[in-house]
Tab-separated table of C-alpha atoms and ligand atoms in Angstrom:
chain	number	residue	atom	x	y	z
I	1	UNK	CA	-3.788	108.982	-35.711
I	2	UNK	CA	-2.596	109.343	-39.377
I	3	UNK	CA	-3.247	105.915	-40.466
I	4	UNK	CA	-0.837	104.311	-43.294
I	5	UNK	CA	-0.618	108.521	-44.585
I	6	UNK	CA	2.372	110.026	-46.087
I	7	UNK	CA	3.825	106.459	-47.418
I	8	UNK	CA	5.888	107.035	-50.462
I	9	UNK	CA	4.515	105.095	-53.521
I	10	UNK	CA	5.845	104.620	-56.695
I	11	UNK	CA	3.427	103.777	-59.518
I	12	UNK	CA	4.467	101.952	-62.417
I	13	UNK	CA	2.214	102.019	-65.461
I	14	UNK	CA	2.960	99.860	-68.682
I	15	UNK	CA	1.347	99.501	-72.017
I	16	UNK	CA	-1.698	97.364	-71.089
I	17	UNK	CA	-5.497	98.206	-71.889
I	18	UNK	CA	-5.961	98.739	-68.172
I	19	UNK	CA	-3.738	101.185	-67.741
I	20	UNK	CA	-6.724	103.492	-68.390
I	21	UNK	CA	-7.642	102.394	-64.949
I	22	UNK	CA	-4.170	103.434	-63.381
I	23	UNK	CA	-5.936	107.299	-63.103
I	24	UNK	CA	-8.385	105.962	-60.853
I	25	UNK	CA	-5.442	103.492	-58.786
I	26	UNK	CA	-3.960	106.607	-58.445
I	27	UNK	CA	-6.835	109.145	-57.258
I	28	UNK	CA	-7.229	106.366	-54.739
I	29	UNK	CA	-3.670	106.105	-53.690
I	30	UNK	CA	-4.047	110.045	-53.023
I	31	UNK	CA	-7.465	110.071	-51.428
I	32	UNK	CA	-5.489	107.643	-49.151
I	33	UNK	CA	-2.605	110.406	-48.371
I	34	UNK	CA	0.175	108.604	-50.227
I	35	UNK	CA	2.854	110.673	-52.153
I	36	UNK	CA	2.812	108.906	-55.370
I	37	UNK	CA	5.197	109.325	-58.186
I	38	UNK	CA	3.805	108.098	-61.287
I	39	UNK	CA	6.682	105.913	-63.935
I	40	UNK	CA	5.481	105.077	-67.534
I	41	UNK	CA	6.733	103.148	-70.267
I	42	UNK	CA	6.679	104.216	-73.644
I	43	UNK	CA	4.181	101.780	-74.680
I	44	UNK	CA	1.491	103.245	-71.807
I	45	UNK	CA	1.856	106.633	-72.694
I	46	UNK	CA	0.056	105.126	-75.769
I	47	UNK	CA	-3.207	104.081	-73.520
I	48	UNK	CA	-3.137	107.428	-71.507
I	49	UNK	CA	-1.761	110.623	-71.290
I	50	UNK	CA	0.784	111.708	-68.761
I	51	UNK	CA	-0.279	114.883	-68.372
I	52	UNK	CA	-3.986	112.823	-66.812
I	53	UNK	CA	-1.638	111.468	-64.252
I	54	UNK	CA	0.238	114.248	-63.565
I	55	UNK	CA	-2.689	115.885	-62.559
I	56	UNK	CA	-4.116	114.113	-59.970
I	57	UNK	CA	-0.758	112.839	-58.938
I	58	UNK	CA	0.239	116.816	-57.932
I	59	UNK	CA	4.240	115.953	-59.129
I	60	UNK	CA	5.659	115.740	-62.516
I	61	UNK	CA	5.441	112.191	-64.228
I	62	UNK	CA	8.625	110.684	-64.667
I	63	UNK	CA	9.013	109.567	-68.327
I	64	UNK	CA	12.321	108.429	-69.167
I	65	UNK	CA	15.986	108.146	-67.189
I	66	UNK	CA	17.933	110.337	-69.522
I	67	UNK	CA	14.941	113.482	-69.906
I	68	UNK	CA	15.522	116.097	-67.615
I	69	UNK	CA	16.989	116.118	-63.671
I	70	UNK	CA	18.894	113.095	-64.995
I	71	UNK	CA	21.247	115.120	-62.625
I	72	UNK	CA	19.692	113.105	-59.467
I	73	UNK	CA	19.873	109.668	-61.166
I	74	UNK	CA	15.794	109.207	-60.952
I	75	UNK	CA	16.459	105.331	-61.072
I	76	UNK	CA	18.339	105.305	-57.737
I	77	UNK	CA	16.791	108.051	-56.017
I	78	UNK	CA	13.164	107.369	-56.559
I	79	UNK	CA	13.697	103.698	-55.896
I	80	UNK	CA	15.760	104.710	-52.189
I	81	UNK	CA	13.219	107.156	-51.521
I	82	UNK	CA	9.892	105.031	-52.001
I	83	UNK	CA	7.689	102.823	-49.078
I	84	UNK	CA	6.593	100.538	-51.909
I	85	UNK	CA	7.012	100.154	-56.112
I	86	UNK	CA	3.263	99.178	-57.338
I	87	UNK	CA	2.990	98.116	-61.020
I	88	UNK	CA	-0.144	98.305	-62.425
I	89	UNK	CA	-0.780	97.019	-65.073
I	90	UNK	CA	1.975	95.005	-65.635
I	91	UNK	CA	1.919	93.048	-69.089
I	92	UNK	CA	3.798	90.505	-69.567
I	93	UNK	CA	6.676	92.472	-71.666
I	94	UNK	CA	7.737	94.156	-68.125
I	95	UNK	CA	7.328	90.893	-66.085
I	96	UNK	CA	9.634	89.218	-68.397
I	97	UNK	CA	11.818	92.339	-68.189
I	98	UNK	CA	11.979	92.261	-64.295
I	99	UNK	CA	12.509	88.073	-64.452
I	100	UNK	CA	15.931	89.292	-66.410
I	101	UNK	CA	16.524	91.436	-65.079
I	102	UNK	CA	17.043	94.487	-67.337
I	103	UNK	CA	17.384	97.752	-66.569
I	104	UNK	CA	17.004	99.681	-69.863
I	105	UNK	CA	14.179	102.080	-69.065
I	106	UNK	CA	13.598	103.767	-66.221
I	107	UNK	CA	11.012	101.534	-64.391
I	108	UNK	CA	12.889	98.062	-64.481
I	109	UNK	CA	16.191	100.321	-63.672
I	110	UNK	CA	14.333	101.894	-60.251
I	111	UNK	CA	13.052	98.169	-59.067
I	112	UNK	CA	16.539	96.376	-60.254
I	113	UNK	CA	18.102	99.565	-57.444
I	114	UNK	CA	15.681	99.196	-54.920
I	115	UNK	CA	16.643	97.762	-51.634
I	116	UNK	CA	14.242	96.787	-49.041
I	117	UNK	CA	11.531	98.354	-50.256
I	118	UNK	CA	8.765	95.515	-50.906
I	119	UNK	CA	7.181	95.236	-54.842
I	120	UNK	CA	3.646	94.813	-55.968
I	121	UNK	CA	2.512	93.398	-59.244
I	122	UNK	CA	-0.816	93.498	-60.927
I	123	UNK	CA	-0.829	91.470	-64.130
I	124	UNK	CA	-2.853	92.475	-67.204
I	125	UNK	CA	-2.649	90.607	-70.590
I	126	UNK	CA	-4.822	88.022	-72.381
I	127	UNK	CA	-5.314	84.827	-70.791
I	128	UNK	CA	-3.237	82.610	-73.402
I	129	UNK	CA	-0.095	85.240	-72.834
I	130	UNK	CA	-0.741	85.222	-68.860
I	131	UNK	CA	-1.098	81.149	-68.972
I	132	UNK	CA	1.919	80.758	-70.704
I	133	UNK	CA	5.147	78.867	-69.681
I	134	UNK	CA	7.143	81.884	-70.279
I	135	UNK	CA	5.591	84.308	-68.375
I	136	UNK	CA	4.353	81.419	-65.654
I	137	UNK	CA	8.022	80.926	-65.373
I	138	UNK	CA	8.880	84.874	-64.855
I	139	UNK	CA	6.335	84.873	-62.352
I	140	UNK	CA	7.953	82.337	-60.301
I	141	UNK	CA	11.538	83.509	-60.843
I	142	UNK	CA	10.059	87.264	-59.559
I	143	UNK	CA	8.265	85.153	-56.732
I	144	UNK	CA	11.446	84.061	-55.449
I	145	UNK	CA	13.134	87.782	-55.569
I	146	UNK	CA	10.428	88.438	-52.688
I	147	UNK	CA	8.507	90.084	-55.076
I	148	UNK	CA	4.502	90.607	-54.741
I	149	UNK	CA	1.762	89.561	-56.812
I	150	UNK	CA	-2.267	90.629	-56.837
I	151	UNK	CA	-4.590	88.947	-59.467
I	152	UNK	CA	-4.914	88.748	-62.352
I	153	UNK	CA	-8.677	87.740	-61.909
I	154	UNK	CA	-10.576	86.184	-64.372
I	155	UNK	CA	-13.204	87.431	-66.198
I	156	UNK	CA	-13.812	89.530	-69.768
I	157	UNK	CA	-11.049	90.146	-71.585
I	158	UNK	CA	-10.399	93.615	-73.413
I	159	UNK	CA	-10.052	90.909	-76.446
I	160	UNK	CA	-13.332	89.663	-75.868
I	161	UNK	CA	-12.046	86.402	-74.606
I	162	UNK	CA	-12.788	85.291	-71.301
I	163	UNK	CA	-10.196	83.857	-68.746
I	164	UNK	CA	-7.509	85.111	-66.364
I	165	UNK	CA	-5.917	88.054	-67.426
I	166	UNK	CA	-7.648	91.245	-66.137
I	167	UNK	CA	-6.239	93.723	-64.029
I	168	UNK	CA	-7.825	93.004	-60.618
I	169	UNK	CA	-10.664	95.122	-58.805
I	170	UNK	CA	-8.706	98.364	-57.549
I	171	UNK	CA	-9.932	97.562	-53.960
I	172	UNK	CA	-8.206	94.625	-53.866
I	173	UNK	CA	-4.887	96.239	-55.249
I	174	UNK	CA	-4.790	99.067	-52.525
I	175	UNK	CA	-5.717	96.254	-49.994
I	176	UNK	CA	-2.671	94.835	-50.820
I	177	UNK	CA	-0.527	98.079	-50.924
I	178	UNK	CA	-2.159	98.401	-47.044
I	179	UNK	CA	-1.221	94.954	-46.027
I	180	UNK	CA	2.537	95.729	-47.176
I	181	UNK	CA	2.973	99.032	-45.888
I	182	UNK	CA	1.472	97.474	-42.846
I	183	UNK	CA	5.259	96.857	-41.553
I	184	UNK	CA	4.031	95.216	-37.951
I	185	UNK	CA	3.291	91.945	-38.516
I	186	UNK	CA	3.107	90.535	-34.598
I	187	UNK	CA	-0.002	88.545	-35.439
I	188	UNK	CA	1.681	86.484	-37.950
I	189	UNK	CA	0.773	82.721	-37.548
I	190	UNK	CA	-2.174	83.916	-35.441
I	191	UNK	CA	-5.508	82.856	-36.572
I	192	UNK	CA	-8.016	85.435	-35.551
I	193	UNK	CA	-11.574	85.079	-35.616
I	194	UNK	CA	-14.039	88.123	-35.796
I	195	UNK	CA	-17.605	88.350	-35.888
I	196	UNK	CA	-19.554	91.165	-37.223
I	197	UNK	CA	-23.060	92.629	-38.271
I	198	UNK	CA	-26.157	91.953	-36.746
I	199	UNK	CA	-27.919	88.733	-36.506
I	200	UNK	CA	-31.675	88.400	-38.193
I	201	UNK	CA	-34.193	86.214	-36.086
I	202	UNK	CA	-37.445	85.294	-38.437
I	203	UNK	CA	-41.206	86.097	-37.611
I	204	UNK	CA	-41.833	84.241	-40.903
I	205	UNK	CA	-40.970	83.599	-44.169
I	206	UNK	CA	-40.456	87.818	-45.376
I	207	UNK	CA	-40.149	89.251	-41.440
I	208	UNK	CA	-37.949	89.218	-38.854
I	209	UNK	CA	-35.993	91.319	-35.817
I	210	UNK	CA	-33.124	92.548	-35.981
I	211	UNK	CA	-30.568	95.724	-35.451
I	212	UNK	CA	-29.233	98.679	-37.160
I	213	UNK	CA	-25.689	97.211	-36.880
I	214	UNK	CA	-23.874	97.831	-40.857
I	215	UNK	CA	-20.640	95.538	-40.011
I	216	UNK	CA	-18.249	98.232	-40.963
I	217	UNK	CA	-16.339	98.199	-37.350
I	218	UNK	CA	-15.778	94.070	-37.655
I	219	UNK	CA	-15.078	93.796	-41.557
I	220	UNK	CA	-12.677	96.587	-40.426
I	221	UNK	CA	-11.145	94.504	-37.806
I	222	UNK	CA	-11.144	91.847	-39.938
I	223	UNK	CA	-9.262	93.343	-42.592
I	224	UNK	CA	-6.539	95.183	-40.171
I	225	UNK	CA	-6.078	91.731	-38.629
I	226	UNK	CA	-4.674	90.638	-41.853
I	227	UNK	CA	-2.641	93.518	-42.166
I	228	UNK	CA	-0.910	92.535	-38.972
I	229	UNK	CA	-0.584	89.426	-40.098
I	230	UNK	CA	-3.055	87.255	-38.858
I	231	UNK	CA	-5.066	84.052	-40.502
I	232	UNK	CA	-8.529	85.865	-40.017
I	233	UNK	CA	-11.869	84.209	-40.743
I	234	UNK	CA	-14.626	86.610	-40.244
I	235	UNK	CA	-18.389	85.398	-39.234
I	236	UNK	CA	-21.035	87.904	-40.633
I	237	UNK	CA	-24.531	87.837	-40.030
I	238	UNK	CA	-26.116	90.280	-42.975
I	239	UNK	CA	-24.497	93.126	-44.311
I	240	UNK	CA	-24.172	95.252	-47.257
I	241	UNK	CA	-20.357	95.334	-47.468
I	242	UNK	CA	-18.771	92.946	-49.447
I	243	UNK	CA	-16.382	90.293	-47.831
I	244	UNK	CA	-12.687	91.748	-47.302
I	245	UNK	CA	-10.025	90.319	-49.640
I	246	UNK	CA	-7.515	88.181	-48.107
I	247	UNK	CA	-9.606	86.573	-44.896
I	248	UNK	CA	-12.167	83.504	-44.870
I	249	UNK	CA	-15.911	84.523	-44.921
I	250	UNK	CA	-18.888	82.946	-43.828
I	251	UNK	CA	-22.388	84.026	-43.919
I	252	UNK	CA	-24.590	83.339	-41.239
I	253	UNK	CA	-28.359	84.724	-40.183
I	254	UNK	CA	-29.554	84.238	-36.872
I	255	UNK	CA	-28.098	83.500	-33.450
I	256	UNK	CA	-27.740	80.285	-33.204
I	257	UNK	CA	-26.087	80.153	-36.467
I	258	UNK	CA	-23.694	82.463	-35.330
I	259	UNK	CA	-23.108	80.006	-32.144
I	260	UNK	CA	-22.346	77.005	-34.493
I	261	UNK	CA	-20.191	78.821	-36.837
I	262	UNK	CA	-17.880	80.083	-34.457
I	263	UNK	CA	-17.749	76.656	-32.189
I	264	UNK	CA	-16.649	75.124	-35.489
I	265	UNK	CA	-14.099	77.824	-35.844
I	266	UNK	CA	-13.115	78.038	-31.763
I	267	UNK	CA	-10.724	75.258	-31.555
I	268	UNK	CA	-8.334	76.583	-34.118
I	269	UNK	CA	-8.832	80.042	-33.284
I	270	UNK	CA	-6.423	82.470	-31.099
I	271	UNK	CA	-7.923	85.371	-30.589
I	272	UNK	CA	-11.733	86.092	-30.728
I	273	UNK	CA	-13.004	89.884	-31.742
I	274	UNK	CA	-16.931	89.364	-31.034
I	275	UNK	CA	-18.049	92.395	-33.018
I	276	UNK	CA	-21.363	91.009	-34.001
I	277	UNK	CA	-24.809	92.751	-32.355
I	278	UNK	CA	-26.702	89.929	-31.765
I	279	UNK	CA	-30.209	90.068	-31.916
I	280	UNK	CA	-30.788	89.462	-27.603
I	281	UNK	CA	-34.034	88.571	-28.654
I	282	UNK	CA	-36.354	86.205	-31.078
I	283	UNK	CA	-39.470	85.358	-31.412
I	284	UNK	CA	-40.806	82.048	-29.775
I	285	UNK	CA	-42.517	80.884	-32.412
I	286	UNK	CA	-41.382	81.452	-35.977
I	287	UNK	CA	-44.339	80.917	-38.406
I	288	UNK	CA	-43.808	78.938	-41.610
I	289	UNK	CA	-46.036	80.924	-43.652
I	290	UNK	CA	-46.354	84.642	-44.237
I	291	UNK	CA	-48.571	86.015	-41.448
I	292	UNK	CA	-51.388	88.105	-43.187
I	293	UNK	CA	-52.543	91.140	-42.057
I	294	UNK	CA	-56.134	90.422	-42.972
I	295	UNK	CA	-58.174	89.250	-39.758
I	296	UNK	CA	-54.986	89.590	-37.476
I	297	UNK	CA	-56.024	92.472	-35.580
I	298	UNK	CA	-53.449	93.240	-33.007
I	299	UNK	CA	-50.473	90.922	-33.723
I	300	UNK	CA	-48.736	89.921	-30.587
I	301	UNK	CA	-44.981	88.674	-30.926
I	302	UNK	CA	-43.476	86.813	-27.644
I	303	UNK	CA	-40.320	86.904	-27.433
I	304	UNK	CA	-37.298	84.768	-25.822
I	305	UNK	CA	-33.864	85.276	-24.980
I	306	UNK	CA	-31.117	84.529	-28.088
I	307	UNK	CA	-28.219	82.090	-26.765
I	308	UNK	CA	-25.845	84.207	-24.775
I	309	UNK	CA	-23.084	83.180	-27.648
I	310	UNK	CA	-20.362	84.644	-25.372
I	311	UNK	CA	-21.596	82.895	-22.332
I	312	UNK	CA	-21.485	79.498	-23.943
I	313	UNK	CA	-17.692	80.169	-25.626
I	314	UNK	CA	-16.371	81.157	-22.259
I	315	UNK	CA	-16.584	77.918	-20.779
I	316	UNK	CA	-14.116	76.713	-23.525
I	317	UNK	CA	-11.786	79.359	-23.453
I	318	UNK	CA	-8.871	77.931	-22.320
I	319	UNK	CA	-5.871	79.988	-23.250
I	320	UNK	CA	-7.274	81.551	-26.057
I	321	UNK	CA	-8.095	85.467	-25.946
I	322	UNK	CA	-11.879	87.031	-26.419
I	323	UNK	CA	-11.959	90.537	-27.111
I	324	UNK	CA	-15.580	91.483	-26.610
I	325	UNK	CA	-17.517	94.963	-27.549
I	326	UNK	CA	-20.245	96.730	-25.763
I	327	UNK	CA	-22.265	99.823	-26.904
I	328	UNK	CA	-22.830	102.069	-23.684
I	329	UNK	CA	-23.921	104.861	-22.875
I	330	UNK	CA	-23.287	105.871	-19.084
I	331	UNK	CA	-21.212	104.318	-16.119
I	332	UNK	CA	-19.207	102.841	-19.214
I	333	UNK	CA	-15.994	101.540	-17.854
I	334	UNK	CA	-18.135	100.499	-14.196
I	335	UNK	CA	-20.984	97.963	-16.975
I	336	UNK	CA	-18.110	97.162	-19.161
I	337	UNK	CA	-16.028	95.597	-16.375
I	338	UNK	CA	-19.343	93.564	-15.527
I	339	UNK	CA	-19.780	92.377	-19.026
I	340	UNK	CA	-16.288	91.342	-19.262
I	341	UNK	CA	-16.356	89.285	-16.006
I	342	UNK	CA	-19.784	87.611	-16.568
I	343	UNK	CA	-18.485	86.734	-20.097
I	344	UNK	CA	-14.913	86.036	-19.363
I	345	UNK	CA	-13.227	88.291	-21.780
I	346	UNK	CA	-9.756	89.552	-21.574
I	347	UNK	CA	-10.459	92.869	-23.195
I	348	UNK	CA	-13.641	94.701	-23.548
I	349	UNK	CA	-14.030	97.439	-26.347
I	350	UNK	CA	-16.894	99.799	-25.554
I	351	UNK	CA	-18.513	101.650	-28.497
I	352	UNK	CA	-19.388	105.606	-27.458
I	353	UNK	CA	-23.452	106.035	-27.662
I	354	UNK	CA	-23.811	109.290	-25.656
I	355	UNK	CA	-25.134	112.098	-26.562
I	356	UNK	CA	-25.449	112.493	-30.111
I	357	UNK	CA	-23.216	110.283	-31.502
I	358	UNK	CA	-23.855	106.817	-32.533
I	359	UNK	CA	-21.401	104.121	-34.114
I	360	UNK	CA	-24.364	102.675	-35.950
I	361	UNK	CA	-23.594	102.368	-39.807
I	362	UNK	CA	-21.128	105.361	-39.510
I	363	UNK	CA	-17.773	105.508	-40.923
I	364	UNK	CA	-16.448	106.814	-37.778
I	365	UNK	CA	-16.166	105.925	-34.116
I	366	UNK	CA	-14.828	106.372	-30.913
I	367	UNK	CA	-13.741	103.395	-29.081
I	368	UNK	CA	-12.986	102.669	-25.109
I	369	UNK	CA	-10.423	99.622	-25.162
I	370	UNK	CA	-10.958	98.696	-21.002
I	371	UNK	CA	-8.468	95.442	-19.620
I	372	UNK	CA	-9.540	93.468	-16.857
I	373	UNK	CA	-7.701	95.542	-14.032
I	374	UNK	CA	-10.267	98.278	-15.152
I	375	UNK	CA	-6.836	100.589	-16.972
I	376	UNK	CA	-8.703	101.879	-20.171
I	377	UNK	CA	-7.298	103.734	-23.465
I	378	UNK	CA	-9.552	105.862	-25.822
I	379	UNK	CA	-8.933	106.427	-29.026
I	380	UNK	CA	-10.810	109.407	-29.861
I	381	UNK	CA	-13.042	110.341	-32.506
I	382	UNK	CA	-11.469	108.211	-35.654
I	383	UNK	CA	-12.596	106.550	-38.711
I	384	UNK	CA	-13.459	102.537	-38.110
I	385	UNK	CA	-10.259	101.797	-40.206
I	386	UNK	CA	-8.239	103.382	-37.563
I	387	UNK	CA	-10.765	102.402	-34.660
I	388	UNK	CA	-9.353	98.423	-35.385
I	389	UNK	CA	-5.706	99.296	-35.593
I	390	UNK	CA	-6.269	101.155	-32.452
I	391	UNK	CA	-8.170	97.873	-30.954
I	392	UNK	CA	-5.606	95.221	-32.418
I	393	UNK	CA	-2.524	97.340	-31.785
I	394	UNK	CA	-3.749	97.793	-27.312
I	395	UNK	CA	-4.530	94.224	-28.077
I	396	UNK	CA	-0.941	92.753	-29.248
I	397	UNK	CA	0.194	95.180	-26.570
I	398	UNK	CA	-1.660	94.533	-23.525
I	399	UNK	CA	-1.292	90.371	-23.768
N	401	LIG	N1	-23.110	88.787	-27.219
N	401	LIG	C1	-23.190	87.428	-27.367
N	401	LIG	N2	-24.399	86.810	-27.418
N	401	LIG	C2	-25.543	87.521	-27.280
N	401	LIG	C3	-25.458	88.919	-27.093
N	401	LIG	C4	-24.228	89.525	-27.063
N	401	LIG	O1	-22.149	86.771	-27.484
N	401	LIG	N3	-26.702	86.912	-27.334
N	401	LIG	C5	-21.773	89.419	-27.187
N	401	LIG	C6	-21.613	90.618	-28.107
N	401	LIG	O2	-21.156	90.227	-29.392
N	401	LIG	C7	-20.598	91.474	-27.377
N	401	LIG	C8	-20.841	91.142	-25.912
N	401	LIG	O3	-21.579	89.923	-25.893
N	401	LIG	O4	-19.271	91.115	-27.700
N	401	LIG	C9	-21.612	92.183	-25.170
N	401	LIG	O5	-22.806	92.464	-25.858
N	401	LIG	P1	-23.971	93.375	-25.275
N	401	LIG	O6	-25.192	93.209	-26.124
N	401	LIG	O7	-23.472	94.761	-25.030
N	401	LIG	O8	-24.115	92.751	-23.887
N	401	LIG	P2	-25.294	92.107	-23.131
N	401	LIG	O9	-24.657	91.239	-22.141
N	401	LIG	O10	-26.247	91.496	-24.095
N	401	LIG	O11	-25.914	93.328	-22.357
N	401	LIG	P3	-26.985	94.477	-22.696
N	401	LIG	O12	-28.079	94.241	-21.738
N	401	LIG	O13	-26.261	95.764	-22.452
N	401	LIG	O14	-27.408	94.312	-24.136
C-alpha cells in the first residue's frame, strides 16, 4: 500500500517571518512521498533562499511567470498538474491578493487557473493585521471560493506581541494536506468513536497495573477516520502521543472510566473502533496511601476482573457498528470469531503477536480484519497509518 504517496503539491511561500519554516513544511511534504514544486514571491525570497528549497525539494523553484520555460505557461500547467496548492505562510498581502483576485505574479496566477484542485491556507502576520476587517473580510470572501484555511494559532509573535497570528504547528498543516488529499469521504456525517491506549488501575497513590499498549494504532484510527470524513471523538487512557488535530479528545485512566466515557459518548455514536488494551485486571483494594516497603515483607496484590467494557456496550448496540481488536497469537481467526460473538461485534481486527513480532509501541503492524461469516483480509506488514486506512476502508466496505 502506498499511502497518500506520489500526490502532486504545490507550495506557495510568501514574504512572512515563517517562511523560514517552509524548509522544514517541505522536508516533511517529501519524507511523506509528495512531488512538491516550490512558488515564491519576491518578498519571501527575502526570508530564505531558493536555492534552500530547491534542495530538498529535488526540482527547480519556480520564481517568476515570465523567467525561463515561460514556453509551458507555468501558471496553467503547474496549477492543472497539482493534487493540492498549499500556501504557507500566507500574509495577509497574498490573502488580499487571492480575495481579488489578481493574477500578477505567478502564485495568485496558478490558484486564479486552477480547477478542481482543493487550496490550503496557513496565515502568518501580526495579530492586529490578521484581526482586521480587511483581511477578516478576504478570509471570508476566499471561504466562499471553497478555499481552505489552517490556523493561524495564537501565541508569540515574531513582533514580540502575543495573539493570533503565527503560522500553525507543521503537524497540523500536513494533517490537513492528508485530510484533503484524502478524496474518499464515505464516512462523512458519521460520528465515530475510537478508544485507544491502555487503561491504568491504581495500587496506591504512585503505583498501579497496567500494559505496554503506546496508542499509536487508535490515535491512528482516529485520525484516518477524520480523513474519511467522520465526526471522531477518541477515548484515551494514557499515552505519550499528543491528541490528533481535528477529532474530540478525552482523557481517561482506568476501566471504569473508560466504561463511563464511552456510555456518555454511545448514543450519538455510529461506529465504535475499541482499540484500547484494557487493563483485564485491578487490584481489589486500592490503598489511599503510598504502601511502604519498610515492614511489608512479601506484598501480596489480589486481583479482580476489570468490567468487560465490550460486554456491557453490546447489550445497547442496536444498529450501531463495534469494530473490536484482539492481539493473538495462534488459532487466530478460530479465538477471534469467539471474541466477536461473545462481544457482539460486527468486525474483529486481530493484531499479529507470533513469533517475533509484536504491535506493542511499534510504528508498524500487521492487521487480520475477520467479519462475522469468518471471510478475513490481511493487510500485511504496514505502518499503523496505513494499518487504519486498511481497517476503515474493509470497514466502509464490508457494511
Ligand atoms: N475489552 C473490553 N473490556 C475489557 C477487556 C477488553 O471492552 N475489560 C475489549 C478490547 O478493547 C478489545 C476486545 O474487548 O476490543 C477484545 O479484547 P481482548 O483483551 O483480546 O479480549 P478478552 O476477551 O479480554 O480475551 P483475552 O483473554 O484474550 O484477553
Amino acid at each position: 500500500m502506498r499511502y497518500l504517496k506520489g500526490n502532486r503539491v504545490v507550495l506557495g511561500v510568501t514574504g512572512s517571518i515563517a517562511a523560514y519554516k517552509s524548509a522544514e513544511l517541505l522536508r516533511l511534504m517529501v519524507k511523506a512521498g509528495f512531488n512538491v514544486r516550490v512558488v515564491m514571491t519576491v518578498e519571501a525570497q527575502s526570508f530564505i533562499s531558493p536555492l534552500t528549497l530547491a534542495t530538498i525539494s529535488g526540482e527547480k523553484v519556480l520564481l517568476n511567470e515570465f523567467s525561463d520555460d515561460a514556453y509551458k505557461i507555468p501558471h496553467i500547467q503547474e496549477a492543472r498538474n497539482s493534487d493540492i496548492i498549499v500556501i504557507a505562510p500566507a500574509t495577509a498581502q497574498i490573502i488580499s491578493e487571492l480575495a481579488c483576485g489578481r493574477a500578477d505574479k505567478l502564485l495568485t496566477a496558478m490558484v486564479l487557473a486552477a480547477r478542481d484542485t482543493p487550496v490550503l491556507i496557513a496565515p502568518a502576520m501580526n495579530s492586529a493585521m490578521w484581526a482586521h476587517p480587511a483581511t477578516q473580510g478576504n478570509v471570508s470572501t476566499l471561504f466562499s471560493y471553497g478555499y481552505h484555511f489552517v490556523g493561524p494559532a495564537k501565541g508569540e509573535l515574531a513582533c514580540g506581541e502575543e495573539g493570533s497570528g503565527r503560522l500553525v504547528d507543521l503537524p497540523i498543516i500536513m494533517e490537513e494536506i492528508f485530510y484533503l488529499l484524502h478524496r474518499e469521504k464515505a464516512l462523512d456525517g458519521k460520528r465515530v468513536l475510537v478508544t485507544a491506549s491502555r487503561t491504568i488501575e491504581a495500587i496506591d497513590p504512585v503505583r498501579y497495573i497496567s500494559n505496554y499498549s503506546s496508542g499509536k494504532m487508535g490515535y491512528w484510527l482516529a485520525r484516518v477516520a477524520r480523513r474519511w470524513g467522520a465526526d471522531v471523538t477518541l477515548i484515551s487512557g494514557p499515552s505519550e502521543l499528543s491528541p490528533p488535530y481535528g477529532v474530540k479528545f478525552v482523557g481517561v485512566e482506568s476501566a471504569s472510566d473508560m466504561k463511563e466515557a464511552i456510555l456518555d459518548h454511545f448514543n450519538s455514536t455510529d461506529i465504535l473502533f475499541m482499540a484500547a488494551a484494557v487493563a483485564d485486571f485491578r487490584p481489589v483494594y486500592k490503598y489511599n496511601h503510598k504502601i511502604k516497603k519498610e515492614g511489608s515483607g512479601t506484598l501480596l496484590l489480589r486481583l479482580e476482573p476489570t468490567v468487560d467494557i465490550l460486554g456491557e456496550i453490546a447489550l445497547r448496540k442496536g444498529n450501531k457498528v463495534i469494530v473490536g481488536f484482539a492481539a493473538e497469537s495462534d488459532n487466530l481467526v478460530e479465538n477471534a470469531l469467539q471474541k466477536m460473538r461473545k462481544k457482539n461485534m460486527d468486525i474483529i481486527v486481530v493484531n499479529k503477536i507470533a513469533g517475533d513480532f509484536s504491535a506493542f509501541g511499534s510504528d508498524f503492524n500487521e492487521v487480520t480484519v475477520i467479519v462475522k461469516d469468518g471471510s478475513s483480509y490481511v493487510s500485511g506488514r504496514v505502518t499503523k497509518e496505513e494499518a487504519a486506512e486498511f481497517v476503515i476502508d474493509k470497514v466502509v466496505r464490508l457494511l
